[in-house]
Every structure is written in C-alpha cells, then in structure tokens.
C-alpha cells in the first residue's frame, strides 16, 4: 500500500508540475493583456458570440485555449479574468464536452471511430449545452 | 500599480491557483494508483454493468469505459488503445465507448478542478454523465437500425 501511495504522490507532483507549466504562462499573458487593454479589445470583438452563452467576451479566450491546448490552459485564463459562479459553471460545462481536441482526437482515432463523427459531436454538444445553460443562468441572474 | 507590483501580484495569483490545484491532483493521483494496483478497477467494472446494458455496450467494453471515465482519454489511452488492439471489443463497442468517453471522461479530476475555481461541481458531473448516456443510447439505437437495414438490403 505504501508503495502505491508513494507512486501516486509522485504522479500527482509530476502532474502538478506539468499543469503549472501551462497555467503560469497563460495566466501571465492574460494578466498582461488585461493590464494593457488587449483583453478589452478581444472581449469587445467576441461579445456578440459569447452573448449566446450568457458569457462575457473574454470567455472566448478561455474556450479557444481549452479546445486548442487543454483544460489547464483554460483554467489559467479563467483564474486571470473575473467571472460569476454561474458563468464559471456554463464555461466548465462547455469545456467538459469539448477540450484538448488535438491530443484527444489522436487517441480516439486509434479506436477506429472517425474524427468526422467525434469532432462535430463534441463541438455541437459544447454549443448546445452552452446555449441552454447560458439561458438558464442568464434567466436566474 | 507599478510594473513590479503587477508582476508580484500576478505571480502570487498564479501560485495560489497551482497550490489549490495540487491539493486536488496529488490526493486524486494517490487514490487512482491504489485503485489500479489493487485491481479494484475490475470490481468496479461490475458496477457499470447495468449502465452498459442500457447503452448496448458488452462486458469487454466496460473496462476501457471505466478507465476512461475515471482517468481520462490521455492518461487512460494506454488501456483504451490496448483493449481496441487486442480485438476484444467489436465495432459497436468501440463506437459506443468512444462516443461516451469523448463527452464524459476524467470526471473526478475535471469536476474537482472546476469546482475549485468556483463552478458548480454537482451540475457539471450530472450534466456530463446524463448527456453522454443519452447520446450513447441514441448512437446505439442508430447503429442497430443501420445494421438491420444493411442486412435486409443484402437479403433482398
């Protein structure tokens, strides 16, 4: 048992190190963007699209990072911008269905299931659930 | 705020986030390792059986399904790919396990990590499992329907 615990502990430490390498740069970039006004421009540009999900424009950055890189990159951006708990839940729901698309699609491809089935399914669920959850939380606010 | 102050604050913010996440990740990895080493996963597979029956996934598909649900697609990829390559799973199992898993995997880690930053963990977990279940059932029915149709076409 002690060996399992030790080995699990080190896996945890390695995973934390790995996610720190993703989160820290993203957090810094978003903080710098926010300080020098770049974030405002991105937010303004994506405002109309993100509105569908009841999210502020900045959330577009989180969605792109989550889908292209991974959930920890998305988290780095999430903790650097301010969101309500309802908005966080909507974003987390959307990202839950669709994230790390490059890495995970490569694994799924090996099961023999075509990407043309999987990718639209994931992105479609992200958009659909995001719209529903956005409406619900928007309605509550 | 001065640039140095800004830098300090940013570093502090990032550090706190990572510390918080490590408090989730490290215990989780310990539990996962124990589950793996003590073959408790095999026993947990039986728990999935009723769910598997409803989705039309046979017993051979349940182990990779469980590994994916708990460990995720990247960490669980070894087991998932090995199950596929060993030929234990038929085409339908492979499709349904893949469909369920792309929508719902690494549920413990993802849920805890997002809950740590302020999302509602219960809503996240419930929605993901329910949605993946419904979509997989739809795919399962569709698969049976197209199979039957192609069989009838051939017979005709």
PDB file of C-alpha atoms in Angstrom:
ATOM      1  CA  UNK A   1       0.000   0.000   0.000  1.00  0.00           C
ATOM      2  CA  UNK A   2       2.800   2.401   0.936  1.00  0.00           C
ATOM      3  CA  UNK A   3       4.388   1.929  -2.493  1.00  0.00           C
ATOM      4  CA  UNK A   4       1.125   2.692  -4.267  1.00  0.00           C
ATOM      5  CA  UNK A   5       0.710   5.846  -2.179  1.00  0.00           C
ATOM      6  CA  UNK A   6       4.265   6.951  -2.886  1.00  0.00           C
ATOM      7  CA  UNK A   7       3.995   6.311  -6.587  1.00  0.00           C
ATOM      8  CA  UNK A   8       0.594   8.064  -6.716  1.00  0.00           C
ATOM      9  CA  UNK A   9       2.053  11.019  -4.814  1.00  0.00           C
ATOM     10  CA  UNK A  10       4.866  11.458  -7.330  1.00  0.00           C
ATOM     11  CA  UNK A  11       2.471  11.119 -10.249  1.00  0.00           C
ATOM     12  CA  UNK A  12       0.473  13.898  -8.601  1.00  0.00           C
ATOM     13  CA  UNK A  13       3.564  16.063  -8.172  1.00  0.00           C
ATOM     14  CA  UNK A  14       4.589  15.499 -11.801  1.00  0.00           C
ATOM     15  CA  UNK A  15       1.065  16.314 -12.987  1.00  0.00           C
ATOM     16  CA  UNK A  16       1.049  19.487 -10.893  1.00  0.00           C
ATOM     17  CA  UNK A  17       4.413  20.476 -12.381  1.00  0.00           C
ATOM     18  CA  UNK A  18       3.072  19.824 -15.861  1.00  0.00           C
ATOM     19  CA  UNK A  19      -0.054  21.902 -15.336  1.00  0.00           C
ATOM     20  CA  UNK A  20       1.971  24.700 -13.714  1.00  0.00           C
ATOM     21  CA  UNK A  21       3.987  24.947 -16.917  1.00  0.00           C
ATOM     22  CA  UNK A  22       0.716  25.524 -18.790  1.00  0.00           C
ATOM     23  CA  UNK A  23      -1.130  27.688 -16.272  1.00  0.00           C
ATOM     24  CA  UNK A  24       1.647  30.159 -15.383  1.00  0.00           C
ATOM     25  CA  UNK A  25       2.368  31.409 -18.936  1.00  0.00           C
ATOM     26  CA  UNK A  26      -1.343  31.639 -19.785  1.00  0.00           C
ATOM     27  CA  UNK A  27      -2.068  33.467 -16.533  1.00  0.00           C
ATOM     28  CA  UNK A  28       0.757  35.921 -17.249  1.00  0.00           C
ATOM     29  CA  UNK A  29      -0.299  36.582 -20.820  1.00  0.00           C
ATOM     30  CA  UNK A  30      -3.899  37.186 -19.825  1.00  0.00           C
ATOM     31  CA  UNK A  31      -2.812  39.447 -16.940  1.00  0.00           C
ATOM     32  CA  UNK A  32      -0.608  41.467 -19.302  1.00  0.00           C
ATOM     33  CA  UNK A  33      -3.387  41.674 -21.901  1.00  0.00           C
ATOM     34  CA  UNK A  34      -5.723  42.844 -19.173  1.00  0.00           C
ATOM     35  CA  UNK A  35      -3.254  45.495 -17.925  1.00  0.00           C
ATOM     36  CA  UNK A  36      -2.532  46.950 -21.346  1.00  0.00           C
ATOM     37  CA  UNK A  37      -6.032  46.862 -22.802  1.00  0.00           C
ATOM     38  CA  UNK A  38      -5.688  43.972 -25.252  1.00  0.00           C
ATOM     39  CA  UNK A  39      -8.163  41.863 -23.340  1.00  0.00           C
ATOM     40  CA  UNK A  40     -10.769  44.598 -23.664  1.00  0.00           C
ATOM     41  CA  UNK A  41     -10.448  44.534 -27.437  1.00  0.00           C
ATOM     42  CA  UNK A  42     -10.712  40.739 -27.592  1.00  0.00           C
ATOM     43  CA  UNK A  43     -13.702  40.864 -25.256  1.00  0.00           C
ATOM     44  CA  UNK A  44     -15.372  43.548 -27.339  1.00  0.00           C
ATOM     45  CA  UNK A  45     -14.844  41.578 -30.536  1.00  0.00           C
ATOM     46  CA  UNK A  46     -16.314  38.333 -29.185  1.00  0.00           C
ATOM     47  CA  UNK A  47     -19.081  39.945 -27.137  1.00  0.00           C
ATOM     48  CA  UNK A  48     -21.873  39.148 -29.668  1.00  0.00           C
ATOM     49  CA  UNK A  49     -20.914  35.448 -29.959  1.00  0.00           C
ATOM     50  CA  UNK A  50     -20.366  34.897 -26.237  1.00  0.00           C
ATOM     51  CA  UNK A  51     -23.685  36.612 -25.552  1.00  0.00           C
ATOM     52  CA  UNK A  52     -25.407  33.448 -26.860  1.00  0.00           C
ATOM     53  CA  UNK A  53     -23.973  31.587 -23.864  1.00  0.00           C
ATOM     54  CA  UNK A  54     -24.607  34.381 -21.369  1.00  0.00           C
ATOM     55  CA  UNK A  55     -20.841  34.884 -21.113  1.00  0.00           C
ATOM     56  CA  UNK A  56     -18.647  37.999 -21.331  1.00  0.00           C
ATOM     57  CA  UNK A  57     -16.447  38.397 -24.434  1.00  0.00           C
ATOM     58  CA  UNK A  58     -13.279  37.439 -22.534  1.00  0.00           C
ATOM     59  CA  UNK A  59     -14.667  33.925 -22.203  1.00  0.00           C
ATOM     60  CA  UNK A  60     -13.865  33.350 -25.887  1.00  0.00           C
ATOM     61  CA  UNK A  61     -10.204  33.249 -24.887  1.00  0.00           C
ATOM     62  CA  UNK A  62     -10.963  30.520 -22.343  1.00  0.00           C
ATOM     63  CA  UNK A  63     -12.875  28.428 -24.886  1.00  0.00           C
ATOM     64  CA  UNK A  64     -10.152  28.703 -27.521  1.00  0.00           C
ATOM     65  CA  UNK A  65      -7.366  27.825 -25.060  1.00  0.00           C
ATOM     66  CA  UNK A  66      -9.341  24.883 -23.677  1.00  0.00           C
ATOM     67  CA  UNK A  67     -10.108  23.428 -27.076  1.00  0.00           C
ATOM     68  CA  UNK A  68      -6.734  24.002 -28.705  1.00  0.00           C
ATOM     69  CA  UNK A  69      -4.401  23.429 -25.735  1.00  0.00           C
ATOM     70  CA  UNK A  70      -6.079  21.796 -22.729  1.00  0.00           C
ATOM     71  CA  UNK A  71      -8.264  22.390 -19.695  1.00  0.00           C
ATOM     72  CA  UNK A  72      -5.387  23.718 -17.636  1.00  0.00           C
ATOM     73  CA  UNK A  73      -4.652  26.417 -20.180  1.00  0.00           C
ATOM     74  CA  UNK A  74      -8.353  27.323 -19.959  1.00  0.00           C
ATOM     75  CA  UNK A  75      -8.077  27.366 -16.162  1.00  0.00           C
ATOM     76  CA  UNK A  76      -5.085  29.704 -16.354  1.00  0.00           C
ATOM     77  CA  UNK A  77      -7.261  32.173 -18.248  1.00  0.00           C
ATOM     78  CA  UNK A  78     -10.298  31.565 -16.013  1.00  0.00           C
ATOM     79  CA  UNK A  79      -8.433  32.492 -12.843  1.00  0.00           C
ATOM     80  CA  UNK A  80      -6.963  35.584 -14.528  1.00  0.00           C
ATOM     81  CA  UNK A  81     -10.354  37.080 -15.518  1.00  0.00           C
ATOM     82  CA  UNK A  82     -13.333  37.642 -13.265  1.00  0.00           C
ATOM     83  CA  UNK A  83     -16.481  35.597 -13.797  1.00  0.00           C
ATOM     84  CA  UNK A  84     -19.578  34.908 -11.730  1.00  0.00           C
ATOM     85  CA  UNK A  85     -20.117  31.405 -10.398  1.00  0.00           C
ATOM     86  CA  UNK A  86     -22.960  30.917 -12.905  1.00  0.00           C
ATOM     87  CA  UNK A  87     -20.709  31.919 -15.796  1.00  0.00           C
ATOM     88  CA  UNK A  88     -17.997  29.610 -14.486  1.00  0.00           C
ATOM     89  CA  UNK A  89     -20.439  26.717 -14.467  1.00  0.00           C
ATOM     90  CA  UNK A  90     -21.534  27.452 -18.046  1.00  0.00           C
ATOM     91  CA  UNK A  91     -17.910  27.626 -19.215  1.00  0.00           C
ATOM     92  CA  UNK A  92     -16.944  24.459 -17.350  1.00  0.00           C
ATOM     93  CA  UNK A  93     -19.924  22.621 -18.859  1.00  0.00           C
ATOM     94  CA  UNK A  94     -18.975  23.713 -22.365  1.00  0.00           C
ATOM     95  CA  UNK A  95     -15.322  22.793 -21.857  1.00  0.00           C
ATOM     96  CA  UNK A  96     -16.290  19.479 -20.294  1.00  0.00           C
ATOM     97  CA  UNK A  97     -17.762  18.344 -23.599  1.00  0.00           C
ATOM     98  CA  UNK A  98     -15.077  19.778 -25.817  1.00  0.00           C
ATOM     99  CA  UNK A  99     -11.418  20.304 -24.936  1.00  0.00           C
ATOM    100  CA  UNK A 100      -7.839  19.267 -25.862  1.00  0.00           C
ATOM    101  CA  UNK A 101      -9.198  18.448 -29.308  1.00  0.00           C
ATOM    102  CA  UNK A 102      -5.838  17.748 -30.964  1.00  0.00           C
ATOM    103  CA  UNK A 103      -4.491  15.350 -28.352  1.00  0.00           C
ATOM    104  CA  UNK A 104      -7.741  13.558 -27.592  1.00  0.00           C
ATOM    105  CA  UNK A 105      -8.782  13.196 -31.226  1.00  0.00           C
ATOM    106  CA  UNK A 106      -5.472  11.448 -31.894  1.00  0.00           C
ATOM    107  CA  UNK A 107      -6.310   8.851 -29.218  1.00  0.00           C
ATOM    108  CA  UNK A 108      -9.902   8.409 -30.376  1.00  0.00           C
ATOM    109  CA  UNK A 109      -8.736   7.889 -33.947  1.00  0.00           C
ATOM    110  CA  UNK A 110      -6.903   4.775 -32.786  1.00  0.00           C
ATOM    111  CA  UNK A 111     -10.204   3.218 -31.697  1.00  0.00           C
ATOM    112  CA  UNK A 112     -11.260   3.289 -35.334  1.00  0.00           C
ATOM    113  CA  UNK A 113     -14.070   5.780 -34.803  1.00  0.00           C
ATOM    114  CA  UNK A 114     -13.786   8.553 -37.412  1.00  0.00           C
ATOM    115  CA  UNK A 115     -12.955  12.100 -36.368  1.00  0.00           C
ATOM    116  CA  UNK A 116     -15.722  13.393 -38.632  1.00  0.00           C
ATOM    117  CA  UNK A 117     -18.196  11.801 -36.191  1.00  0.00           C
ATOM    118  CA  UNK A 118     -16.434  12.754 -32.963  1.00  0.00           C
ATOM    119  CA  UNK A 119     -15.477  16.369 -33.646  1.00  0.00           C
ATOM    120  CA  UNK A 120     -18.936  17.655 -34.663  1.00  0.00           C
ATOM    121  CA  UNK A 121     -20.413  15.699 -31.749  1.00  0.00           C
ATOM    122  CA  UNK A 122     -18.131  17.370 -29.205  1.00  0.00           C
ATOM    123  CA  UNK A 123     -18.357  20.881 -30.650  1.00  0.00           C
ATOM    124  CA  UNK A 124     -22.098  20.501 -31.176  1.00  0.00           C
ATOM    125  CA  UNK A 125     -22.657  19.440 -27.559  1.00  0.00           C
ATOM    126  CA  UNK A 126     -20.457  22.301 -26.356  1.00  0.00           C
ATOM    127  CA  UNK A 127     -22.558  24.845 -28.239  1.00  0.00           C
ATOM    128  CA  UNK A 128     -25.929  23.259 -27.459  1.00  0.00           C
ATOM    129  CA  UNK A 129     -25.298  22.782 -23.742  1.00  0.00           C
ATOM    130  CA  UNK A 130     -23.677  26.217 -23.547  1.00  0.00           C
ATOM    131  CA  UNK A 131     -26.754  27.848 -25.055  1.00  0.00           C
ATOM    132  CA  UNK A 132     -29.143  26.015 -22.723  1.00  0.00           C
ATOM    133  CA  UNK A 133     -27.020  26.610 -19.618  1.00  0.00           C
ATOM    134  CA  UNK A 134     -26.457  30.238 -20.630  1.00  0.00           C
ATOM    135  CA  UNK A 135     -30.188  30.785 -20.946  1.00  0.00           C
ATOM    136  CA  UNK A 136     -30.823  29.165 -17.565  1.00  0.00           C
ATOM    137  CA  UNK A 137     -28.156  31.070 -15.653  1.00  0.00           C
ATOM    138  CA  UNK A 138     -28.974  34.288 -17.540  1.00  0.00           C
ATOM    139  CA  UNK A 139     -32.580  33.831 -16.535  1.00  0.00           C
ATOM    140  CA  UNK A 140     -31.619  33.412 -12.899  1.00  0.00           C
ATOM    141  CA  UNK A 141     -29.386  36.486 -12.777  1.00  0.00           C
TER     142      UNK A 141
ATOM    143  CA  UNK B   1       0.186  49.906  -9.888  1.00  0.00           C
ATOM    144  CA  UNK B   2       3.919  49.699 -10.656  1.00  0.00           C
ATOM    145  CA  UNK B   3       5.110  47.011 -13.026  1.00  0.00           C
ATOM    146  CA  UNK B   4       6.970  45.240 -10.206  1.00  0.00           C
ATOM    147  CA  UNK B   5       3.817  45.286  -8.090  1.00  0.00           C
ATOM    148  CA  UNK B   6       1.867  43.922 -11.035  1.00  0.00           C
ATOM    149  CA  UNK B   7       4.436  41.171 -11.576  1.00  0.00           C
ATOM    150  CA  UNK B   8       4.371  40.210  -7.907  1.00  0.00           C
ATOM    151  CA  UNK B   9       0.619  40.103  -7.814  1.00  0.00           C
ATOM    152  CA  UNK B  10       0.414  38.021 -10.982  1.00  0.00           C
ATOM    153  CA  UNK B  11       2.982  35.542  -9.699  1.00  0.00           C
ATOM    154  CA  UNK B  12       1.106  35.300  -6.422  1.00  0.00           C
ATOM    155  CA  UNK B  13      -2.213  34.720  -8.213  1.00  0.00           C
ATOM    156  CA  UNK B  14      -0.769  32.002 -10.421  1.00  0.00           C
ATOM    157  CA  UNK B  15       0.980  30.396  -7.438  1.00  0.00           C
ATOM    158  CA  UNK B  16      -2.197  30.271  -5.359  1.00  0.00           C
ATOM    159  CA  UNK B  17      -4.110  28.679  -8.250  1.00  0.00           C
ATOM    160  CA  UNK B  18      -1.481  25.998  -8.712  1.00  0.00           C
ATOM    161  CA  UNK B  19      -1.287  25.292  -4.991  1.00  0.00           C
ATOM    162  CA  UNK B  20      -5.059  24.874  -4.896  1.00  0.00           C
ATOM    163  CA  UNK B  21      -4.968  22.504  -7.843  1.00  0.00           C
ATOM    164  CA  UNK B  22      -2.117  20.470  -6.353  1.00  0.00           C
ATOM    165  CA  UNK B  23      -4.274  19.892  -3.259  1.00  0.00           C
ATOM    166  CA  UNK B  24      -6.753  18.159  -5.563  1.00  0.00           C
ATOM    167  CA  UNK B  25      -4.423  16.490  -8.032  1.00  0.00           C
ATOM    168  CA  UNK B  26      -1.995  14.833  -5.600  1.00  0.00           C
ATOM    169  CA  UNK B  27      -4.575  13.050  -3.395  1.00  0.00           C
ATOM    170  CA  UNK B  28      -6.515  12.102  -6.528  1.00  0.00           C
ATOM    171  CA  UNK B  29      -3.466  10.511  -8.130  1.00  0.00           C
ATOM    172  CA  UNK B  30      -2.794   8.563  -4.915  1.00  0.00           C
ATOM    173  CA  UNK B  31      -6.339   7.178  -4.913  1.00  0.00           C
ATOM    174  CA  UNK B  32      -6.078   6.313  -8.620  1.00  0.00           C
ATOM    175  CA  UNK B  33      -2.780   4.496  -8.105  1.00  0.00           C
ATOM    176  CA  UNK B  34      -4.250   2.440  -5.241  1.00  0.00           C
ATOM    177  CA  UNK B  35      -7.316   1.606  -7.376  1.00  0.00           C
ATOM    178  CA  UNK B  36      -5.008   0.426 -10.140  1.00  0.00           C
ATOM    179  CA  UNK B  37      -2.534  -1.537  -8.024  1.00  0.00           C
ATOM    180  CA  UNK B  38      -5.156  -3.419  -6.024  1.00  0.00           C
ATOM    181  CA  UNK B  39      -7.227  -4.451  -9.053  1.00  0.00           C
ATOM    182  CA  UNK B  40     -10.211  -2.618  -7.609  1.00  0.00           C
ATOM    183  CA  UNK B  41     -10.956  -1.375 -11.097  1.00  0.00           C
ATOM    184  CA  UNK B  42     -12.007  -4.859 -12.170  1.00  0.00           C
ATOM    185  CA  UNK B  43     -14.512  -4.981  -9.372  1.00  0.00           C
ATOM    186  CA  UNK B  44     -15.779  -1.502 -10.179  1.00  0.00           C
ATOM    187  CA  UNK B  45     -16.439  -2.695 -13.722  1.00  0.00           C
ATOM    188  CA  UNK B  46     -19.367  -4.727 -12.379  1.00  0.00           C
ATOM    189  CA  UNK B  47     -20.936  -1.521 -11.091  1.00  0.00           C
ATOM    190  CA  UNK B  48     -21.004  -0.237 -14.667  1.00  0.00           C
ATOM    191  CA  UNK B  49     -22.759  -3.340 -15.973  1.00  0.00           C
ATOM    192  CA  UNK B  50     -26.377  -2.098 -15.698  1.00  0.00           C
ATOM    193  CA  UNK B  51     -25.418   1.187 -17.360  1.00  0.00           C
ATOM    194  CA  UNK B  52     -23.543  -0.746 -20.069  1.00  0.00           C
ATOM    195  CA  UNK B  53     -26.566  -2.943 -20.716  1.00  0.00           C
ATOM    196  CA  UNK B  54     -28.800   0.066 -21.261  1.00  0.00           C
ATOM    197  CA  UNK B  55     -26.300   1.579 -23.707  1.00  0.00           C
ATOM    198  CA  UNK B  56     -25.691  -1.689 -25.543  1.00  0.00           C
ATOM    199  CA  UNK B  57     -22.025  -1.948 -24.551  1.00  0.00           C
ATOM    200  CA  UNK B  58     -20.907  -5.518 -23.886  1.00  0.00           C
ATOM    201  CA  UNK B  59     -18.765  -6.568 -20.926  1.00  0.00           C
ATOM    202  CA  UNK B  60     -15.492  -6.316 -22.908  1.00  0.00           C
ATOM    203  CA  UNK B  61     -16.106  -2.620 -23.470  1.00  0.00           C
ATOM    204  CA  UNK B  62     -16.754  -1.816 -19.823  1.00  0.00           C
ATOM    205  CA  UNK B  63     -13.164  -1.895 -18.582  1.00  0.00           C
ATOM    206  CA  UNK B  64     -11.822   0.681 -21.065  1.00  0.00           C
ATOM    207  CA  UNK B  65     -15.015   2.680 -20.445  1.00  0.00           C
ATOM    208  CA  UNK B  66     -14.370   2.726 -16.695  1.00  0.00           C
ATOM    209  CA  UNK B  67     -10.698   3.613 -17.129  1.00  0.00           C
ATOM    210  CA  UNK B  68     -11.640   6.489 -19.446  1.00  0.00           C
ATOM    211  CA  UNK B  69     -14.380   7.784 -17.149  1.00  0.00           C
ATOM    212  CA  UNK B  70     -12.000   7.817 -14.169  1.00  0.00           C
ATOM    213  CA  UNK B  71      -8.574   8.555 -15.677  1.00  0.00           C
ATOM    214  CA  UNK B  72      -9.408  10.407 -18.869  1.00  0.00           C
ATOM    215  CA  UNK B  73      -8.603   9.923 -22.527  1.00  0.00           C
ATOM    216  CA  UNK B  74      -4.928  10.921 -22.359  1.00  0.00           C
ATOM    217  CA  UNK B  75      -3.987   9.093 -19.141  1.00  0.00           C
ATOM    218  CA  UNK B  76      -6.235   6.164 -19.979  1.00  0.00           C
ATOM    219  CA  UNK B  77      -5.146   5.976 -23.599  1.00  0.00           C
ATOM    220  CA  UNK B  78      -2.833   3.007 -22.942  1.00  0.00           C
ATOM    221  CA  UNK B  79      -5.658   0.822 -21.668  1.00  0.00           C
ATOM    222  CA  UNK B  80      -8.184   2.084 -24.211  1.00  0.00           C
ATOM    223  CA  UNK B  81      -5.933   1.516 -27.224  1.00  0.00           C
ATOM    224  CA  UNK B  82      -4.781  -1.847 -25.908  1.00  0.00           C
ATOM    225  CA  UNK B  83      -8.404  -3.003 -25.497  1.00  0.00           C
ATOM    226  CA  UNK B  84      -9.077  -1.986 -29.077  1.00  0.00           C
ATOM    227  CA  UNK B  85      -5.972  -3.620 -30.487  1.00  0.00           C
ATOM    228  CA  UNK B  86      -6.451  -6.872 -28.570  1.00  0.00           C
ATOM    229  CA  UNK B  87      -9.650  -7.266 -30.577  1.00  0.00           C
ATOM    230  CA  UNK B  88     -11.824  -7.884 -27.501  1.00  0.00           C
ATOM    231  CA  UNK B  89     -14.217  -5.139 -28.492  1.00  0.00           C
ATOM    232  CA  UNK B  90     -16.379  -5.384 -31.562  1.00  0.00           C
ATOM    233  CA  UNK B  91     -17.154  -2.442 -33.856  1.00  0.00           C
ATOM    234  CA  UNK B  92     -20.267  -1.443 -31.941  1.00  0.00           C
ATOM    235  CA  UNK B  93     -18.477  -1.483 -28.570  1.00  0.00           C
ATOM    236  CA  UNK B  94     -15.667   0.633 -29.967  1.00  0.00           C
ATOM    237  CA  UNK B  95     -18.050   3.214 -31.377  1.00  0.00           C
ATOM    238  CA  UNK B  96     -20.173   3.451 -28.246  1.00  0.00           C
ATOM    239  CA  UNK B  97     -17.240   3.565 -25.819  1.00  0.00           C
ATOM    240  CA  UNK B  98     -15.619   6.309 -27.928  1.00  0.00           C
ATOM    241  CA  UNK B  99     -18.854   8.322 -28.092  1.00  0.00           C
ATOM    242  CA  UNK B 100     -19.442   8.076 -24.350  1.00  0.00           C
ATOM    243  CA  UNK B 101     -15.838   8.861 -23.480  1.00  0.00           C
ATOM    244  CA  UNK B 102     -15.339  11.910 -25.687  1.00  0.00           C
ATOM    245  CA  UNK B 103     -18.293  13.513 -23.927  1.00  0.00           C
ATOM    246  CA  UNK B 104     -17.537  12.247 -20.452  1.00  0.00           C
ATOM    247  CA  UNK B 105     -14.077  11.347 -19.150  1.00  0.00           C
ATOM    248  CA  UNK B 106     -11.721  12.147 -16.275  1.00  0.00           C
ATOM    249  CA  UNK B 107     -14.833  13.096 -14.356  1.00  0.00           C
ATOM    250  CA  UNK B 108     -13.242  13.270 -10.914  1.00  0.00           C
ATOM    251  CA  UNK B 109     -10.338  15.495 -11.915  1.00  0.00           C
ATOM    252  CA  UNK B 110     -12.325  17.817 -14.189  1.00  0.00           C
ATOM    253  CA  UNK B 111     -15.173  18.217 -11.717  1.00  0.00           C
ATOM    254  CA  UNK B 112     -12.962  18.909  -8.699  1.00  0.00           C
ATOM    255  CA  UNK B 113     -10.683  21.281 -10.588  1.00  0.00           C
ATOM    256  CA  UNK B 114     -13.548  23.404 -11.929  1.00  0.00           C
ATOM    257  CA  UNK B 115     -15.332  23.299  -8.576  1.00  0.00           C
ATOM    258  CA  UNK B 116     -12.110  24.617  -7.003  1.00  0.00           C
ATOM    259  CA  UNK B 117     -12.301  27.774  -9.116  1.00  0.00           C
ATOM    260  CA  UNK B 118     -15.999  28.284  -8.310  1.00  0.00           C
ATOM    261  CA  UNK B 119     -18.158  26.293 -10.742  1.00  0.00           C
ATOM    262  CA  UNK B 120     -20.996  24.088  -9.511  1.00  0.00           C
ATOM    263  CA  UNK B 121     -19.446  20.606  -9.398  1.00  0.00           C
ATOM    264  CA  UNK B 122     -22.715  18.765  -9.000  1.00  0.00           C
ATOM    265  CA  UNK B 123     -24.237  20.341 -12.123  1.00  0.00           C
ATOM    266  CA  UNK B 124     -21.052  19.617 -14.078  1.00  0.00           C
ATOM    267  CA  UNK B 125     -20.897  15.947 -13.133  1.00  0.00           C
ATOM    268  CA  UNK B 126     -24.606  15.235 -13.513  1.00  0.00           C
ATOM    269  CA  UNK B 127     -24.920  17.001 -16.875  1.00  0.00           C
ATOM    270  CA  UNK B 128     -21.889  15.307 -18.355  1.00  0.00           C
ATOM    271  CA  UNK B 129     -22.880  11.795 -17.311  1.00  0.00           C
ATOM    272  CA  UNK B 130     -26.515  12.227 -18.310  1.00  0.00           C
ATOM    273  CA  UNK B 131     -25.704  13.813 -21.679  1.00  0.00           C
ATOM    274  CA  UNK B 132     -23.094  11.171 -22.527  1.00  0.00           C
ATOM    275  CA  UNK B 133     -25.555   8.422 -21.566  1.00  0.00           C
ATOM    276  CA  UNK B 134     -28.378   9.816 -23.716  1.00  0.00           C
ATOM    277  CA  UNK B 135     -26.160  10.415 -26.762  1.00  0.00           C
ATOM    278  CA  UNK B 136     -24.637   6.934 -26.466  1.00  0.00           C
ATOM    279  CA  UNK B 137     -28.106   5.345 -26.319  1.00  0.00           C
ATOM    280  CA  UNK B 138     -29.052   7.298 -29.462  1.00  0.00           C
ATOM    281  CA  UNK B 139     -25.905   6.085 -31.255  1.00  0.00           C
ATOM    282  CA  UNK B 140     -26.577   2.533 -30.069  1.00  0.00           C
ATOM    283  CA  UNK B 141     -30.115   2.508 -31.480  1.00  0.00           C
ATOM    284  CA  UNK B 142     -28.958   4.125 -34.707  1.00  0.00           C
ATOM    285  CA  UNK B 143     -26.214   1.524 -35.071  1.00  0.00           C
ATOM    286  CA  UNK B 144     -28.670  -1.351 -34.672  1.00  0.00           C
ATOM    287  CA  UNK B 145     -31.053   0.268 -37.152  1.00  0.00           C
ATOM    288  CA  UNK B 146     -28.443   0.782 -39.892  1.00  0.00           C
ATOM    289  CA  UNK B 147     -27.124  -2.741 -39.333  1.00  0.00           C
ATOM    290  CA  UNK B 148     -30.570  -4.254 -39.688  1.00  0.00           C
ATOM    291  CA  UNK B 149     -31.196  -2.195 -42.797  1.00  0.00           C
ATOM    292  CA  UNK B 150     -27.972  -3.253 -44.490  1.00  0.00           C
ATOM    293  CA  UNK B 151     -28.757  -6.867 -43.575  1.00  0.00           C
ATOM    294  CA  UNK B 152     -32.222  -6.604 -45.094  1.00  0.00           C
ATOM    295  CA  UNK B 153     -30.786  -4.910 -48.203  1.00  0.00           C
ATOM    296  CA  UNK B 154     -28.384  -7.760 -48.677  1.00  0.00           C
ATOM    297  CA  UNK B 155     -31.123 -10.353 -48.124  1.00  0.00           C
ATOM    298  CA  UNK B 156     -33.409  -8.685 -50.664  1.00  0.00           C
TER     299      UNK B 156
END
